[in-house]
mmCIF file of C-alpha atoms in Angstrom:
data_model
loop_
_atom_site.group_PDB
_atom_site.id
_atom_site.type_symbol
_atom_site.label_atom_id
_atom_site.label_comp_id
_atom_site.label_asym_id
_atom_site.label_seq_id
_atom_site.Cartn_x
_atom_site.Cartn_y
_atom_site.Cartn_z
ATOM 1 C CA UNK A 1347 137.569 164.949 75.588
ATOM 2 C CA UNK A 1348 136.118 162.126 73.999
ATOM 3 C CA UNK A 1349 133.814 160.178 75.437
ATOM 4 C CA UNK A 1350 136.069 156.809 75.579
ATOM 5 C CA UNK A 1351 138.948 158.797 77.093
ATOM 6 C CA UNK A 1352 136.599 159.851 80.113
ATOM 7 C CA UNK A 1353 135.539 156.345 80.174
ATOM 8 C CA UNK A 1354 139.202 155.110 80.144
ATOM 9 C CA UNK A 1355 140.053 157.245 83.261
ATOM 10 C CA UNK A 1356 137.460 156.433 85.685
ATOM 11 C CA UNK A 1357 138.316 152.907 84.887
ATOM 12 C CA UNK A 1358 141.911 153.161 85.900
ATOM 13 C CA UNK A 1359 141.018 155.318 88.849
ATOM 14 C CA UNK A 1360 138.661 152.869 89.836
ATOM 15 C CA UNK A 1361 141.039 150.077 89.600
ATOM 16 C CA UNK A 1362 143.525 152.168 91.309
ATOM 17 C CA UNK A 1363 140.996 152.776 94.713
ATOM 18 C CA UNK A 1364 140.284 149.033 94.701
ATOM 19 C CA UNK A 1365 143.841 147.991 94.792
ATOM 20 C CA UNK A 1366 144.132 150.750 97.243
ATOM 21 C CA UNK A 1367 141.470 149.217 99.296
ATOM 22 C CA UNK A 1368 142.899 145.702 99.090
ATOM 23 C CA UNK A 1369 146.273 146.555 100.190
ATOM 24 C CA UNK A 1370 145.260 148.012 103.080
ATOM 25 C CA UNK A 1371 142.532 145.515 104.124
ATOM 26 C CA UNK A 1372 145.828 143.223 104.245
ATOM 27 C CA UNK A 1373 147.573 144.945 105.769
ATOM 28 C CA UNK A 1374 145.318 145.290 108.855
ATOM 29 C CA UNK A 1375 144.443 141.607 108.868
ATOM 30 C CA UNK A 1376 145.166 139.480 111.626
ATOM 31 C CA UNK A 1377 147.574 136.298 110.613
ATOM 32 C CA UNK A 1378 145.557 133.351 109.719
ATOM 33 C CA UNK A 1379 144.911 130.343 111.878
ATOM 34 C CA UNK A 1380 143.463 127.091 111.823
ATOM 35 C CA UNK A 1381 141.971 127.034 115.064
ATOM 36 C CA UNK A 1382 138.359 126.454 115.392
ATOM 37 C CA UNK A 1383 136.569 129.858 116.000
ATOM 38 C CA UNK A 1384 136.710 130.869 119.706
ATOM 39 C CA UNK A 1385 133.261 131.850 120.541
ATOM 40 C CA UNK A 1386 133.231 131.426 124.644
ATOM 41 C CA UNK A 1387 135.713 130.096 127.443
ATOM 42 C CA UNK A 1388 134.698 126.418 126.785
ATOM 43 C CA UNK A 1389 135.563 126.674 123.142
ATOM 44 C CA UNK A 1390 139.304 127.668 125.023
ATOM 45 C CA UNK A 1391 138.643 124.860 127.211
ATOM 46 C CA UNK A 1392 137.790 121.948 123.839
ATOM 47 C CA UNK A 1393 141.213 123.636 122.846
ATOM 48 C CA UNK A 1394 143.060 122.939 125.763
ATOM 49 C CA UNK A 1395 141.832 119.069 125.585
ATOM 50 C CA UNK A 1396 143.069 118.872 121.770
ATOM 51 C CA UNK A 1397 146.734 120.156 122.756
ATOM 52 C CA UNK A 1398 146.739 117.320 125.591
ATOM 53 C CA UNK A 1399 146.282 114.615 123.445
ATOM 54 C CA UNK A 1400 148.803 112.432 123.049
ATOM 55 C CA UNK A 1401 150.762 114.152 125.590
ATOM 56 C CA UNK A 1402 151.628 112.649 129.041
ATOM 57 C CA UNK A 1403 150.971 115.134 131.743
ATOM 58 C CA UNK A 1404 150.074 115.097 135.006
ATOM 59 C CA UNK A 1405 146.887 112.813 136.178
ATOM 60 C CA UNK A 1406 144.913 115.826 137.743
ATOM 61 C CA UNK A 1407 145.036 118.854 135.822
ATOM 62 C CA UNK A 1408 142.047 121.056 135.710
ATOM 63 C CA UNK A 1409 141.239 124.098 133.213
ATOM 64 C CA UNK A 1410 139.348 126.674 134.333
ATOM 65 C CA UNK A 1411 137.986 129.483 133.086
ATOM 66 C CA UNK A 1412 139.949 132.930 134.220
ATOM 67 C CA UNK A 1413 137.596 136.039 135.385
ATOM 68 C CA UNK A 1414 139.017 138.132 133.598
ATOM 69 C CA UNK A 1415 136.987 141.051 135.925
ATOM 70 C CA UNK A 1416 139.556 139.927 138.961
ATOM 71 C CA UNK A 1417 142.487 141.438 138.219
ATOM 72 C CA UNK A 1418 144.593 139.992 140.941
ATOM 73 C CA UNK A 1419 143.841 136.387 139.299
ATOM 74 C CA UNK A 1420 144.299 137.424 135.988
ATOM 75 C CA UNK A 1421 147.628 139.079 137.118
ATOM 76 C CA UNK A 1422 148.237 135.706 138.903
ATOM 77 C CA UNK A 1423 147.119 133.140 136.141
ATOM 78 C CA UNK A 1424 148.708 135.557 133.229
ATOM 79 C CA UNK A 1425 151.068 138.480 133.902
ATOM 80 C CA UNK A 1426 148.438 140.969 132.929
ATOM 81 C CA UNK A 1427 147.966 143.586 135.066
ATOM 82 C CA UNK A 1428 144.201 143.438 134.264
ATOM 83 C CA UNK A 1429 141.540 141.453 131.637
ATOM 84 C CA UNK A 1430 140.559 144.426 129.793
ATOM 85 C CA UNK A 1431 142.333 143.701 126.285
ATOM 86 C CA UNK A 1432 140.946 139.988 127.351
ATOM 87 C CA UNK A 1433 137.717 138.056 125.750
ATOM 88 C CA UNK A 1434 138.225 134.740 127.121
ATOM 89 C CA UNK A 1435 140.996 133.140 128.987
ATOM 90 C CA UNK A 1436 141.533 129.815 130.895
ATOM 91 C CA UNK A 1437 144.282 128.075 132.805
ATOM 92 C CA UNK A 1438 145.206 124.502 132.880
ATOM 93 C CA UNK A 1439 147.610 123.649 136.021
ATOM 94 C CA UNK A 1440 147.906 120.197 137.999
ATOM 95 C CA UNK A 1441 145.439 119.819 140.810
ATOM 96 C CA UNK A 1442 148.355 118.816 142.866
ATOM 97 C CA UNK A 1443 152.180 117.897 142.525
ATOM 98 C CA UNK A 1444 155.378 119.408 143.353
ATOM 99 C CA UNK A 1445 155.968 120.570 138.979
ATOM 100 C CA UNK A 1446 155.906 123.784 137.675
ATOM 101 C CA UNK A 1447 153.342 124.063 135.482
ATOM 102 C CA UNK A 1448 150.445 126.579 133.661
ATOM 103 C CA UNK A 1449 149.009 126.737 130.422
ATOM 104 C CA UNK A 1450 147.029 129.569 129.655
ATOM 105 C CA UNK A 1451 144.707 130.347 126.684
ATOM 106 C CA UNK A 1452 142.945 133.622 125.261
ATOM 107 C CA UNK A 1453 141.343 135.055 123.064
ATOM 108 C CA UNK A 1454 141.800 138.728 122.850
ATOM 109 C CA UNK A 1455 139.026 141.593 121.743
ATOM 110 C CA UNK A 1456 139.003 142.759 118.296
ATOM 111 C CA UNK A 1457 141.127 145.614 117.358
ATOM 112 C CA UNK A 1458 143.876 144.373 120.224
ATOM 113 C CA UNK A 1459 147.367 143.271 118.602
ATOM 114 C CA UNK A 1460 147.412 139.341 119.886
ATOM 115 C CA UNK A 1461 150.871 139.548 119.689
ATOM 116 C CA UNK A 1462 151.554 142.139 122.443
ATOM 117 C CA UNK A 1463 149.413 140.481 124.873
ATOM 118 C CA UNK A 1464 151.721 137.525 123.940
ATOM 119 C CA UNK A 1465 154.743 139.585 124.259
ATOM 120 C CA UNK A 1466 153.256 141.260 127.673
ATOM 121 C CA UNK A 1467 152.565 138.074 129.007
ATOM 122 C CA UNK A 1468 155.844 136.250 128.766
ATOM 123 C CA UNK A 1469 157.388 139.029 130.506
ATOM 124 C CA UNK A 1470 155.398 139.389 133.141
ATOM 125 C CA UNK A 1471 154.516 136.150 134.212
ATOM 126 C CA UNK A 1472 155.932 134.788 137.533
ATOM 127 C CA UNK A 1473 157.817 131.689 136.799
ATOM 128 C CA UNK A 1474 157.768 131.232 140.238
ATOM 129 C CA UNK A 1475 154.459 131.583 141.257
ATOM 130 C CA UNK A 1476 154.416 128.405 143.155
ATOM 131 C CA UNK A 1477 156.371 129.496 145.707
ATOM 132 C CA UNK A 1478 158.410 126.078 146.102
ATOM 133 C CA UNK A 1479 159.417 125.648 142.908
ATOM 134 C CA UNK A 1480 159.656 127.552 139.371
ATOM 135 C CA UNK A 1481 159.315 127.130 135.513
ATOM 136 C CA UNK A 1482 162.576 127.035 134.065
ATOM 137 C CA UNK A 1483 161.028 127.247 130.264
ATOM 138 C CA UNK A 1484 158.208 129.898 129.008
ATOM 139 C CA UNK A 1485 156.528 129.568 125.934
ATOM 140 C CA UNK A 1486 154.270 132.163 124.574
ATOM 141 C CA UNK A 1487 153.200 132.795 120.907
ATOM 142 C CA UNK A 1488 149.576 133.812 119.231
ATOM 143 C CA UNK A 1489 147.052 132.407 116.192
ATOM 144 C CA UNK A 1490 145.258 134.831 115.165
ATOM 145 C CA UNK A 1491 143.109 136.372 117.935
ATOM 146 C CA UNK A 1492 144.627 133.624 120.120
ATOM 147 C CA UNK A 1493 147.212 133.511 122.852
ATOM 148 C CA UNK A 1494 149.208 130.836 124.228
ATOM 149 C CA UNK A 1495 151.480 130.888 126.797
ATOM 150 C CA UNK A 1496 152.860 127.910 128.318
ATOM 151 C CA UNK A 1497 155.472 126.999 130.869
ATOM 152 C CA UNK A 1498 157.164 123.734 132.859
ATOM 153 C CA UNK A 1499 160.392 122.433 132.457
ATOM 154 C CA UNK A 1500 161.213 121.670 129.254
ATOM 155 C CA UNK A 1501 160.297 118.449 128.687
ATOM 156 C CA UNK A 1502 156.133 119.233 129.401
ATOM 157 C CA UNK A 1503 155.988 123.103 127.945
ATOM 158 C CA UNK A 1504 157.763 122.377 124.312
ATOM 159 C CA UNK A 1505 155.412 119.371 123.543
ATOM 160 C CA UNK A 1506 152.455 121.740 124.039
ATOM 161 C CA UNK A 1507 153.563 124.572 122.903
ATOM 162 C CA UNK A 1508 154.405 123.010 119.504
ATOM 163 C CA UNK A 1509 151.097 120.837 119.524
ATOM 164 C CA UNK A 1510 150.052 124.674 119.481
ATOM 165 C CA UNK A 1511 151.521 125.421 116.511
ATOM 166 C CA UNK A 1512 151.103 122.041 114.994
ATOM 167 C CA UNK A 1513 147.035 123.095 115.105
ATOM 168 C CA UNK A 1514 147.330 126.708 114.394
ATOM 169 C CA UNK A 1515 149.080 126.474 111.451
ATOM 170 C CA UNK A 1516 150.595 130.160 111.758
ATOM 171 C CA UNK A 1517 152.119 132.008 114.118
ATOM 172 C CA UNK A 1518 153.128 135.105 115.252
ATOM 173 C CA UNK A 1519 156.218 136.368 116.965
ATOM 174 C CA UNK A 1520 157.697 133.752 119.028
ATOM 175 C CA UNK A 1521 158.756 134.630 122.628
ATOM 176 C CA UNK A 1522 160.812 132.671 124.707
ATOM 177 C CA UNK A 1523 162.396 132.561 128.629
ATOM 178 C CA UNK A 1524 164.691 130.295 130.208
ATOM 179 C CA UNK A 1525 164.471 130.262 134.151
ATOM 180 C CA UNK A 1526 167.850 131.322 135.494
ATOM 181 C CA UNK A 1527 168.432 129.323 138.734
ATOM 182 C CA UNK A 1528 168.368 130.902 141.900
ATOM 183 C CA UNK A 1529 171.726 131.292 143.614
ATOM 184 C CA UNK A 1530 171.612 130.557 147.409
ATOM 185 C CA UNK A 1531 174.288 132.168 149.742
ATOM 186 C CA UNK A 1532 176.961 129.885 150.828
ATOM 187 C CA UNK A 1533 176.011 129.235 154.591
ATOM 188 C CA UNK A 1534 172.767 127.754 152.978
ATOM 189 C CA UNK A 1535 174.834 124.725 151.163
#
């Protein structure tokens, strides 16, 4: 063989492992987002404050950093049986009214799939985890490494929830639940 034949070939091999490479290197990365890097529960927190502005909400509402090594309040504050797929997570809920509502942040560790947390929490969530009243409207979506799931009625949850997206930029699957009401027996009317 001659010389610039041998040369030829390693050249297209070459070029064939680094396209090889590429592809999958895309195909494993996460969606991109134009959220600030999450580095710690108060960069969640700074987050939190940017998707309230603008919005009208309730006057006390208080975010607070989730332990994620309590299960029962990470079950409580998220639908997650436990904070192990979990880096950070907070909750933002009114100090004290009589309205549904929770907005929960966080940032999952690498190598978890954002989007199934997402998915896990909006089904497992307890829209009626007040007790006296219920969320008739779930949000939940990612950004990257970031999950949000909010829900109120429908007029508080979809103003967030697309501020959200509004400073993400991208998105991954979308998930979505609408409260059906709760049917009393007739001696109760």
């Amino acid at each position: 063989m001659k010389k610039s034949t041998i040369i030829a070939i390693i050249a297209v091999v070459a070029v064939i492992i680094i396209g090889a490479i590429i592809a999958v290197s895309t195909m494993n990365a996460k969606p991109t987002s134009n959220l600030t890097p999450v580095n710690s529960a108060e960069d969640l927190s700074a987050l939190v404050d940017k998707l309230y502005e603008g919005q009208e909400l309730f006057s006390s509402v208080a975010t607070q950093p989730i332990d994620l090594t309590d299960a029962d309040q990470v079950k409580f504050a998220t639908g997650l049986d436990n904070g192990d797929n979990l880096q950070y997570a907070v909750v933002s809920e009114p100090m004290i009214t009589s309205q549904a509502y929770s907005l929960v942040l966080a940032k999952v560790k690498d190598g978890v799939n954002a989007s199934e947390v997402a998915k896990t929490m909006s089904e497992n969530i307890d829209t009626r985890k007040w007790i006296c009243v219920s969320a008739e409207k779930l949000y939940a979506t990612n950004s990257g490494d970031i999950v949000c799931l909010v829900m109120s009625n429908e007029q508080m949850a979809k103003p967030v929830y697309e501020k959200f997206k509004q400073l993400a930029g991208s998105v991954g699957q979308e998930y979505q639940k609408t409260e059906q009401p709760v049917e009393l027996p007739e001696d109760m009317y």
